[in-house]
Amino acid sequence: MTRQAPTLEDVAREAGVSRATVSRVVNGIRNVDPAIQAAVRGAIERTGYAPNRAARSLVTRRAETIALVVSGAGDDSESEQNLFAARVLADPFFGRVVSGVVGFLRPRSMYPVLMFAETGAARRDVVAYLRQGSADGALIFSTHAGDPLPAMLAEESLPCVLFGRPALPAPVSYVDLAHRDGARLAAEHLLARGCRRVATITGPLDLPAAQERLTGFQDTMARHGHPYVLSAEGGFTADSGASAMAGLLAGHADIDGVFAANDLMAQGVCRTLHESGRRVPDDVAVIGFDDSSPAYDCRPPLTTVRQPMEEMAAAMARLLQEQIEGGRTRPTSVIFDAELVVRASA
Amino acid sequence: MTRQAPTLEDVAREAGVSRATVSRVVNGIRNVDPAIQAAVRGAIERTGYAPNRAARSLVTRRAETIALVVSGAGDDSESEQNLFAARVLADPFFGRVVSGVVGFLRPRSMYPVLMFAETGAARRDVVAYLRQGSADGALIFSTHAGDPLPAMLAEESLPCVLFGRPALPAPVSYVDLAHRDGARLAAEHLLARGCRRVATITGPLDLPAAQERLTGFQDTMARHGHPYVLSAEGGFTADSGASAMAGLLAGHADIDGVFAANDLMAQGVCRTLHESGRRVPDDVAVIGFDDSSPAYDCRPPLTTVRQPMEEMAAAMARLLQEQIEGGRTRPTSVIFDAELVVRASA
DNA sequence: CACGACCGGGAGAGCGCTCCCCTGTGCGCG
DNA sequence: CGCGCACAGGGGAGCGCTCTCCCGGTCGTG
């Protein structure tokens, strides 16, 4: 015998007014006599009324919910399905993203629905979820180039905002960082320190962000008389950074500066460097990218290019909100500035 | 001009049947003639119909959504609000939790809503969210003893399941680990290795889990002729583990075995040990707890007590589901077994 | 051959809310 | 003093769905 939850009707009866008036008070709209307002609030208090979300959504056609989607580019093979979520969350990057999104959403009493879309089926589920109005829009974080999700959502005109420019062109809004400038900052810092034999460990080069960090770095080095920069491709993980560094060292023992395309890889780089008996930054200077937790957990703490993840994530949420409220608007993009954070590693 | 989404009515007209029949097909219930079923499916396909979640929820009184709540015990001071989410997500523990929850929910086409409840206001928001039927129940992960949320939910008879036995007694279901047994395993392993001068770094002792790991360890040591075990309290972070170890070492340079109440602290312990010139495991054996990512990222890889987080999280979701479906059931608890994973550190 | 059980399918009543529209009252202004 | 306007508040439709009821037809069975 679960006691029925009180409805607007009940409150209205209790307050001696109509449903409509209670609704007005609850939603704080239009001019309602202060006395009546007080009476209604009293009635709400007494009945313990809580508005029913489903009923409201039904008529407003708004779920007041947004999806936070981490998507990959996998097919339907289920091999890695369970690992995907764990791997994504293990990335320190993710905590800052959630933090930024939650920071924006919370004052609006909204909460993100967490979805992972690493397989075709999962991607279709995301589309279905949005189509049935369970969420009003999606914040997309692609972990791979070639992710078809943005295009799928654009196709259905479902509101969404991406983190980073889509690798596959799609007419969707996104928030990104001035990666080139960030990489330039790193290059200039290394040069200013007097590094002469510089290498870079890139992210997966099919990702636009990785590509731009590389070219930004190369261009700056070239402009300062270093037309060729040693480089190796990593996978944005610490281990990949460590082994890429080992590979580089094998051919070029005299490297004195390294720019890694993210902090995790920079951490791996430091590990390899230590193991090879080199000191950071005395023998080799290391610069990371992101300014995520590994940057200050690392020994020595990493000099890195800061990406204002929280602000970027909040901007994504804001853009999405505007898109949801404003109806069909044309794709927009917001580009944030990178900033060099100098710590001990370079 | 956003084209209206097709409704059941539209599909029914298209298929030449009634709304009720389409509903039956969509929900796969009752006996519907295969021919008609095919016709309806065709009509759904053609119209691109997607059932409206709000309308369904309104009548079924189910949101088909559950909240994943990480709660603290803070008051309304906003000082740390933004950091909370980031700090929680940084814990490797969390990825495994989400992974387990998502693994259970996904086959049911459900997705968790992520909520943080570290302040009084945030906690009230969680209660309100559930009361208005936005979610059918909550999975609670308390980061502090003294968390009032479980009691608040129990008070309102809102379905919820906790991770770990509540520190403040409350009539709610929970899933937990046999911490004592886990600690016993660690103690026995250390003894079997021949450690004679053993210490333990505990978690915050107001947490039942930390308390039980400590007593389980002490009891086993006592039973094997070591009535007194050195101990220091840590905060479940790497840094706290490192400094607790440094403190212990200062007074007792001859320690040859350490049991840390989680992997993060064990990692800190290893760091301090290395810095003091001691080798792990040759000079000092180290055992962690959890078997989370730091365990294998650590050098050397950590021998640790495995906590089957994914299974535990999935069990929580299952328990919650049963509670939601079954109406008012009495609190249940499920206790998982711990398992020793032997790697290089001990 | 008759009667009833059973099953496929339709009609219709809401679920709780918002919002449009209308009525009634108070007040300003001509 | 009367007309009209503005605004507070009520009435009611309807959002899209589920689910109970009911009806008509087809069997099985005595």
mmCIF file of C-alpha atoms (C1' of nucleotides) in Angstrom, chain B residues 18-19 21 24 30-33 36 61, chain C residues 7-16:
data_model
loop_
_atom_site.group_PDB
_atom_site.id
_atom_site.type_symbol
_atom_site.label_atom_id
_atom_site.label_comp_id
_atom_site.label_asym_id
_atom_site.label_seq_id
_atom_site.Cartn_x
_atom_site.Cartn_y
_atom_site.Cartn_z
ATOM 1 C CA SER B 18 -5.898 0.249 -33.104
ATOM 2 C CA ARG B 19 -3.486 2.059 -30.806
ATOM 3 C CA THR B 21 -2.548 -3.302 -30.761
ATOM 4 C CA ARG B 24 1.050 -4.578 -27.598
ATOM 5 C CA ARG B 30 0.006 -10.769 -25.204
ATOM 6 C CA ASN B 31 -0.832 -12.766 -28.241
ATOM 7 C CA VAL B 32 -0.936 -10.751 -31.384
ATOM 8 C CA ASP B 33 -1.473 -12.415 -34.753
ATOM 9 C CA ILE B 36 -0.716 -8.141 -37.794
ATOM 10 C CA ARG B 61 4.823 5.348 -12.966
ATOM 11 C "C1'" DC C 7 -8.069 -15.501 -27.480
ATOM 12 C "C1'" DG C 8 -7.308 -11.630 -30.689
ATOM 13 C "C1'" DG C 9 -8.392 -7.026 -31.045
ATOM 14 C "C1'" DG C 10 -10.913 -2.341 -30.228
ATOM 15 C "C1'" DA C 11 -12.783 1.318 -27.419
ATOM 16 C "C1'" DG C 12 -11.968 4.467 -23.922
ATOM 17 C "C1'" DA C 13 -10.591 6.093 -19.585
ATOM 18 C "C1'" DG C 14 -7.258 8.190 -17.439
ATOM 19 C "C1'" DC C 15 -1.883 9.170 -15.705
ATOM 20 C "C1'" DG C 16 -0.462 14.621 -13.841
#
